[in-house]
XYZ file of C-alpha atoms in Angstrom:
140
model
C 0.000 0.000 0.000
C 2.794 2.398 0.867
C 4.560 1.871 -2.434
C 1.386 2.419 -4.490
C 0.762 5.637 -2.585
C 4.320 6.705 -3.338
C 3.858 5.980 -7.050
C 0.640 8.019 -7.051
C 2.390 10.962 -5.378
C 5.165 10.877 -7.996
C 2.684 10.353 -10.845
C 4.547 7.239 -11.965
C 3.367 3.739 -12.757
C 4.828 0.568 -11.276
C 6.093 -1.942 -13.816
C 3.057 -4.168 -13.447
C 0.779 -1.368 -14.616
C 2.919 -0.077 -17.457
C 1.182 -0.470 -20.760
C 3.362 0.130 -23.794
C 0.792 -1.052 -26.304
C -0.398 1.418 -28.903
C -3.213 1.256 -31.417
C -2.167 -0.211 -34.751
C -3.808 2.093 -37.239
C -2.025 2.844 -40.483
C -2.779 6.539 -40.188
C -1.651 7.029 -36.586
C -0.725 10.577 -35.755
C 0.868 12.246 -32.764
C -2.473 13.441 -31.378
C -3.856 9.895 -31.255
C -0.733 8.543 -29.573
C -0.699 11.419 -27.076
C -4.370 10.940 -26.173
C -3.870 7.167 -25.958
C -0.965 7.580 -23.541
C -2.883 10.093 -21.415
C -5.797 7.663 -21.148
C -3.570 4.751 -20.129
C -1.880 6.979 -17.534
C -5.261 7.972 -16.118
C -6.427 4.367 -16.110
C -3.297 3.195 -14.285
C -3.724 5.913 -11.668
C -7.342 4.877 -11.126
C -6.295 1.231 -10.748
C -3.654 2.204 -8.174
C -6.200 4.289 -6.231
C -8.604 1.342 -6.237
C -5.894 -1.029 -5.009
C -4.822 1.432 -2.318
C -8.396 1.867 -1.097
C -8.849 -1.907 -0.983
C -5.576 -2.347 0.913
C -6.619 0.261 3.492
C -9.909 -1.565 4.066
C -8.081 -4.869 4.502
C -5.569 -3.218 6.829
C -8.375 -2.033 9.116
C -9.871 -5.525 9.202
C -6.522 -7.117 9.955
C -5.724 -4.542 12.622
C -8.959 -5.400 14.394
C -8.047 -9.100 14.295
C -4.567 -8.357 15.617
C -6.079 -6.411 18.521
C -8.293 -9.364 19.415
C -5.324 -11.728 19.277
C -3.239 -9.374 21.435
C -5.999 -9.220 24.036
C -6.123 -13.010 24.082
C -2.330 -13.221 24.424
C -2.339 -10.860 27.411
C -3.547 -13.787 29.522
C -0.421 -15.775 28.742
C 2.255 -13.057 28.747
C 3.244 -13.826 32.317
C 4.709 -17.167 31.237
C 8.388 -16.880 30.385
C 8.232 -19.180 27.348
C 5.421 -17.136 25.835
C 7.329 -13.903 26.487
C 10.378 -15.302 24.718
C 8.320 -16.509 21.763
C 6.560 -13.169 21.433
C 9.845 -11.279 21.620
C 11.385 -13.526 18.979
C 8.311 -13.200 16.779
C 8.327 -9.389 17.051
C 12.027 -9.308 16.163
C 11.473 -11.546 13.121
C 8.504 -9.487 11.973
C 10.562 -6.308 12.265
C 13.351 -7.859 10.169
C 10.875 -9.019 7.514
C 9.283 -5.588 7.436
C 12.677 -3.935 6.929
C 13.539 -6.387 4.128
C 10.265 -5.675 2.368
C 10.719 -1.914 2.637
C 14.276 -2.149 1.289
C 13.097 -4.286 -1.610
C 10.292 -1.839 -2.418
C 12.716 1.085 -2.295
C 15.062 -0.702 -4.719
C 12.182 -1.454 -7.088
C 10.998 2.152 -6.925
C 14.498 3.418 -7.666
C 14.973 0.913 -10.481
C 11.730 2.138 -12.036
C 12.846 5.762 -11.693
C 16.130 4.954 -13.426
C 14.293 3.112 -16.184
C 12.079 6.177 -16.671
C 15.088 8.472 -16.630
C 17.017 6.454 -19.233
C 13.910 5.582 -21.276
C 14.389 1.849 -20.964
C 10.886 1.116 -19.707
C 9.633 -2.363 -20.539
C 12.986 -3.219 -22.038
C 14.510 -6.361 -20.693
C 17.770 -5.860 -22.560
C 20.924 -6.518 -20.574
C 22.568 -3.379 -21.964
C 20.704 -1.242 -19.424
C 21.941 -3.172 -16.396
C 25.003 -0.920 -16.220
C 22.659 2.014 -15.563
C 21.361 0.267 -12.467
C 24.580 0.145 -10.510
C 24.324 0.187 -6.751
C 25.867 3.677 -6.592
C 23.329 5.163 -8.993
C 20.471 3.497 -7.173
C 21.549 4.839 -3.786
C 22.074 8.320 -5.287
C 18.399 8.429 -6.257
C 17.161 7.595 -2.770
């Protein structure tokens, strides 16, 4: 949800929503292509807003479930083994959360570099040199 919100703020599309297809008319002109691209941009933004809204709804539902579980666990927190398990679980969850956020940041930066160097939807290896670790950290 956070990454989609970030894409919306930057007016960019994540790779999964990039549509490079164009109409295949013989008499295509710049106006048609421009309008086509504007419409796909608008559509992608609407899809991201829909996904974000859905994720927020799910987050509220899950938060309520987590609260119920936490209330139930309160009964058992006095036991040392349960305390240790909960501490370990919280530590692992924190590590997983950090990994996910790092991965999302790298993907966001990779997409920005692809936009910058106009290699969107290109899977050619020649652009890998543009994605060096130094350039990716410079963009963050």
